[in-house]
CSV table of C-alpha atoms in Angstrom, one decimal:
chain,number,residue,atom,x,y,z
A,1,UNK,CA,-42.9,-14.9,-13.6
A,2,UNK,CA,-39.2,-14.8,-12.9
A,3,UNK,CA,-38.5,-18.1,-14.5
A,4,UNK,CA,-39.9,-16.9,-17.8
A,5,UNK,CA,-37.8,-13.7,-17.6
A,6,UNK,CA,-34.7,-15.9,-17.1
A,7,UNK,CA,-35.6,-18.0,-20.1
A,8,UNK,CA,-36.1,-21.2,-18.0
A,9,UNK,CA,-38.6,-23.8,-19.3
A,10,UNK,CA,-42.2,-23.4,-18.0
A,11,UNK,CA,-45.0,-25.9,-18.7
A,12,UNK,CA,-47.9,-24.8,-20.9
A,13,UNK,CA,-50.3,-26.6,-18.6
A,14,UNK,CA,-50.7,-26.9,-14.8
A,15,UNK,CA,-48.1,-29.0,-13.0
A,16,UNK,CA,-50.6,-31.7,-11.9
A,17,UNK,CA,-51.5,-32.3,-15.6
A,18,UNK,CA,-47.9,-32.5,-16.7
A,19,UNK,CA,-46.8,-34.9,-13.9
A,20,UNK,CA,-49.8,-36.9,-12.6
A,21,UNK,CA,-47.5,-38.6,-10.0
A,22,UNK,CA,-46.9,-35.3,-8.2
A,23,UNK,CA,-50.4,-34.8,-6.8
A,24,UNK,CA,-50.4,-38.1,-5.0
A,25,UNK,CA,-46.8,-37.6,-3.8
A,26,UNK,CA,-47.7,-34.4,-1.9
A,27,UNK,CA,-49.6,-36.3,0.8
A,28,UNK,CA,-46.8,-38.8,1.2
A,29,UNK,CA,-44.2,-36.1,1.6
A,30,UNK,CA,-46.1,-34.2,4.3
A,31,UNK,CA,-44.7,-33.8,7.7
A,32,UNK,CA,-46.9,-36.1,9.8
A,33,UNK,CA,-47.0,-39.9,9.3
A,34,UNK,CA,-49.9,-41.1,11.4
A,35,UNK,CA,-53.6,-41.5,10.4
A,36,UNK,CA,-56.5,-39.9,12.4
A,37,UNK,CA,-57.5,-43.2,14.0
A,38,UNK,CA,-54.2,-43.2,16.1
A,39,UNK,CA,-55.5,-40.0,17.8
A,40,UNK,CA,-58.9,-41.5,18.4
A,41,UNK,CA,-57.6,-44.7,19.9
A,42,UNK,CA,-55.9,-42.6,22.6
A,43,UNK,CA,-59.2,-41.2,23.8
A,44,UNK,CA,-60.9,-44.3,25.4
A,45,UNK,CA,-58.0,-45.1,27.8
A,46,UNK,CA,-57.9,-41.4,28.9
A,47,UNK,CA,-61.7,-41.4,29.4
A,48,UNK,CA,-61.4,-44.7,31.3
A,49,UNK,CA,-58.8,-43.3,33.7
A,50,UNK,CA,-60.9,-40.2,34.4
A,51,UNK,CA,-64.1,-42.3,35.0
A,52,UNK,CA,-62.3,-44.9,37.3
A,53,UNK,CA,-60.4,-42.3,39.4
A,54,UNK,CA,-63.1,-39.7,39.7
A,55,UNK,CA,-64.9,-41.3,42.8
A,56,UNK,CA,-61.6,-41.6,44.6
A,57,UNK,CA,-60.8,-38.0,43.7
A,58,UNK,CA,-64.1,-36.6,44.9
A,59,UNK,CA,-63.9,-38.6,48.2
A,60,UNK,CA,-60.4,-37.3,48.9
A,61,UNK,CA,-59.0,-40.8,49.0
A,62,UNK,CA,-56.2,-39.9,46.6
A,63,UNK,CA,-54.8,-37.2,48.7
A,64,UNK,CA,-52.7,-34.3,47.4
A,65,UNK,CA,-50.0,-36.4,45.8
A,66,UNK,CA,-52.6,-38.5,44.0
A,67,UNK,CA,-54.5,-35.3,43.0
A,68,UNK,CA,-51.3,-33.9,41.4
A,69,UNK,CA,-50.6,-37.2,39.7
A,70,UNK,CA,-54.1,-37.4,38.3
A,71,UNK,CA,-53.9,-33.8,37.0
A,72,UNK,CA,-50.6,-34.6,35.4
A,73,UNK,CA,-51.8,-37.7,33.7
A,74,UNK,CA,-55.2,-36.4,32.5
A,75,UNK,CA,-53.9,-32.9,31.6
A,76,UNK,CA,-50.8,-34.3,29.8
A,77,UNK,CA,-52.8,-36.8,27.9
A,78,UNK,CA,-55.4,-34.3,26.9
A,79,UNK,CA,-52.8,-31.9,25.8
A,80,UNK,CA,-51.0,-34.5,23.7
A,81,UNK,CA,-54.2,-35.6,22.0
A,82,UNK,CA,-55.1,-31.9,21.2
A,83,UNK,CA,-51.6,-31.3,19.9
A,84,UNK,CA,-51.7,-34.4,17.6
A,85,UNK,CA,-55.2,-33.5,16.4
A,86,UNK,CA,-54.1,-29.9,15.7
A,87,UNK,CA,-51.1,-31.2,13.7
A,88,UNK,CA,-53.4,-33.4,11.6
A,89,UNK,CA,-55.7,-30.5,10.8
A,90,UNK,CA,-52.7,-28.3,9.9
A,91,UNK,CA,-51.3,-31.1,7.7
A,92,UNK,CA,-54.5,-31.4,5.8
A,93,UNK,CA,-54.8,-27.7,5.3
A,94,UNK,CA,-51.3,-27.4,3.9
A,95,UNK,CA,-51.7,-30.5,1.7
A,96,UNK,CA,-55.0,-29.1,0.3
A,97,UNK,CA,-53.4,-25.8,-0.4
A,98,UNK,CA,-50.4,-27.4,-2.2
A,99,UNK,CA,-52.6,-29.7,-4.1
A,100,UNK,CA,-54.7,-26.8,-5.3
A,101,UNK,CA,-51.5,-25.0,-6.2
A,102,UNK,CA,-50.1,-27.6,-8.6
A,103,UNK,CA,-53.5,-28.0,-10.2
A,104,UNK,CA,-53.4,-24.3,-11.0
A,105,UNK,CA,-49.7,-23.3,-11.4
A,106,UNK,CA,-47.2,-24.6,-14.1
A,107,UNK,CA,-43.9,-26.2,-13.4
A,108,UNK,CA,-40.8,-24.0,-13.7
A,109,UNK,CA,-37.5,-25.6,-14.3
A,110,UNK,CA,-34.8,-24.2,-12.0
A,111,UNK,CA,-31.1,-24.8,-11.5
A,112,UNK,CA,-30.7,-25.5,-7.8
A,113,UNK,CA,-28.1,-25.8,-5.2
A,114,UNK,CA,-29.0,-27.7,-2.0
A,115,UNK,CA,-27.2,-27.5,1.3
A,116,UNK,CA,-27.9,-29.7,4.3
A,117,UNK,CA,-28.9,-28.1,7.6
A,118,UNK,CA,-30.0,-31.2,9.4
A,119,UNK,CA,-29.9,-34.9,8.6
A,120,UNK,CA,-31.6,-38.0,9.9
A,121,UNK,CA,-31.6,-41.6,8.6
A,122,UNK,CA,-34.3,-41.1,6.1
A,123,UNK,CA,-34.6,-37.3,5.5
A,124,UNK,CA,-32.3,-34.3,5.0
A,125,UNK,CA,-33.5,-30.8,5.8
A,126,UNK,CA,-32.0,-28.6,3.2
A,127,UNK,CA,-31.7,-24.9,2.2
A,128,UNK,CA,-32.4,-24.9,-1.6
A,129,UNK,CA,-31.0,-22.0,-3.6
A,130,UNK,CA,-32.8,-21.3,-6.9
A,131,UNK,CA,-30.2,-19.8,-9.1
A,132,UNK,CA,-30.4,-17.0,-11.7
A,133,UNK,CA,-28.6,-17.4,-15.0
A,134,UNK,CA,-25.6,-15.4,-13.6
A,135,UNK,CA,-25.6,-17.9,-10.7
A,136,UNK,CA,-26.8,-15.4,-8.1
A,137,UNK,CA,-29.5,-16.7,-5.7
A,138,UNK,CA,-33.0,-15.7,-6.9
A,139,UNK,CA,-34.7,-17.3,-3.9
A,140,UNK,CA,-34.1,-19.7,-1.1
A,141,UNK,CA,-36.5,-22.3,0.3
A,142,UNK,CA,-36.3,-24.8,3.1
A,143,UNK,CA,-37.1,-28.3,1.9
A,144,UNK,CA,-37.2,-31.6,3.8
A,145,UNK,CA,-35.8,-34.0,1.2
A,146,UNK,CA,-36.0,-37.8,1.4
A,147,UNK,CA,-32.6,-39.3,1.3
A,148,UNK,CA,-33.0,-40.7,-2.2
A,149,UNK,CA,-33.5,-37.2,-3.6
A,150,UNK,CA,-30.6,-35.8,-1.6
A,151,UNK,CA,-28.3,-38.6,-2.9
A,152,UNK,CA,-29.6,-38.0,-6.5
A,153,UNK,CA,-28.2,-34.5,-6.5
A,154,UNK,CA,-24.5,-34.5,-7.5
A,155,UNK,CA,-22.6,-32.4,-5.0
A,156,UNK,CA,-26.0,-30.9,-4.0
A,157,UNK,CA,-26.7,-29.6,-7.5
A,158,UNK,CA,-29.6,-30.4,-9.9
A,159,UNK,CA,-32.5,-29.1,-11.9
A,160,UNK,CA,-35.7,-29.2,-9.9
A,161,UNK,CA,-39.3,-28.4,-10.8
A,162,UNK,CA,-40.9,-25.5,-8.8
A,163,UNK,CA,-44.6,-24.5,-8.7
A,164,UNK,CA,-45.8,-21.4,-7.0
A,165,UNK,CA,-44.5,-17.9,-6.1
A,166,UNK,CA,-40.9,-17.7,-5.1
A,167,UNK,CA,-41.8,-15.5,-2.1
A,168,UNK,CA,-44.2,-18.0,-0.5
A,169,UNK,CA,-44.6,-21.6,0.5
A,170,UNK,CA,-44.7,-23.6,-2.7
A,171,UNK,CA,-44.1,-27.1,-4.2
A,172,UNK,CA,-40.8,-28.5,-5.5
A,173,UNK,CA,-40.3,-31.8,-7.2
A,174,UNK,CA,-37.4,-34.0,-8.3
A,175,UNK,CA,-38.3,-35.6,-11.7
A,176,UNK,CA,-35.5,-38.2,-11.3
A,177,UNK,CA,-36.9,-39.8,-8.1
A,178,UNK,CA,-40.5,-38.6,-8.7
A,179,UNK,CA,-40.7,-37.1,-5.3
A,180,UNK,CA,-42.7,-33.9,-4.5
A,181,UNK,CA,-42.1,-31.7,-1.4
A,182,UNK,CA,-43.6,-28.8,0.3
A,183,UNK,CA,-41.3,-25.8,0.7
A,184,UNK,CA,-41.1,-22.7,2.9
A,185,UNK,CA,-39.1,-19.6,2.0
A,186,UNK,CA,-36.1,-18.9,4.2
A,187,UNK,CA,-36.1,-15.8,6.3
A,188,UNK,CA,-32.6,-14.7,5.3
A,189,UNK,CA,-32.1,-11.2,4.1
A,190,UNK,CA,-31.7,-11.1,0.3
A,191,UNK,CA,-28.7,-8.8,0.7
A,192,UNK,CA,-26.9,-11.6,2.6
A,193,UNK,CA,-27.3,-14.1,-0.2
A,194,UNK,CA,-24.4,-15.1,-2.5
A,195,UNK,CA,-23.9,-12.9,-5.5
A,196,UNK,CA,-23.0,-13.9,-9.0
A,197,UNK,CA,-20.1,-16.4,-9.4
A,198,UNK,CA,-18.6,-18.5,-12.1
A,199,UNK,CA,-19.1,-22.3,-12.1
A,200,UNK,CA,-19.0,-24.8,-14.9
A,201,UNK,CA,-21.6,-26.9,-13.0
A,202,UNK,CA,-24.0,-24.0,-12.7
A,203,UNK,CA,-23.5,-23.1,-16.3
A,204,UNK,CA,-24.5,-26.6,-17.3
A,205,UNK,CA,-27.6,-26.5,-15.0
A,206,UNK,CA,-28.6,-23.2,-16.5
A,207,UNK,CA,-28.5,-24.7,-20.0
A,208,UNK,CA,-30.5,-27.6,-18.8
A,209,UNK,CA,-33.2,-25.4,-17.2
A,210,UNK,CA,-33.5,-23.3,-20.4
A,211,UNK,CA,-33.8,-26.4,-22.7
A,212,UNK,CA,-35.7,-28.6,-20.2
A,213,UNK,CA,-38.1,-31.2,-21.7
A,214,UNK,CA,-40.7,-32.0,-19.1
A,215,UNK,CA,-41.3,-35.5,-20.2
A,216,UNK,CA,-37.7,-36.4,-19.2
């Protein structure tokens, strides 16, 4: 594990045991915000439209314009429902995988630098650089932070908790705001990342990551 090689703090037990709040937070920080019943409630109106318009369609009373309108309404509605349902299934799969990960993997304390790539009222999509002791970038992940986490990072810097493999989708948490997020590795070439540089802020973050106490 690279964090151990760098001398950063690593928990002796799995992340979920060290921070019980993290497991529950994974679901809350997932991408979709609607429950399955919202998809199911869209089915009856669609079925009703099909049932009521089918006789007119078969008799030719709708004509070609009506036929195209009917196809657009039913096809579009069916496609939307399928897309929403597929999104829910994918969300549950990712959430299950991440929950399993933090029940198996320890937390690693990493000095991080976050840069905003897109911002809305409540969330900020960031590129998070996990920094080596010489301040070079060990890995970069895309994380959709809630605004409170983004604002808690002074000038985009902070020590964050990471669980998983740096090369793959993982989990990252901010112990100050007690928020947990899913991550995905960036596709940037490692050769294009920033090399070592001198920074008093990053020196301090490195010291914090090495001496990190996970109860703080």
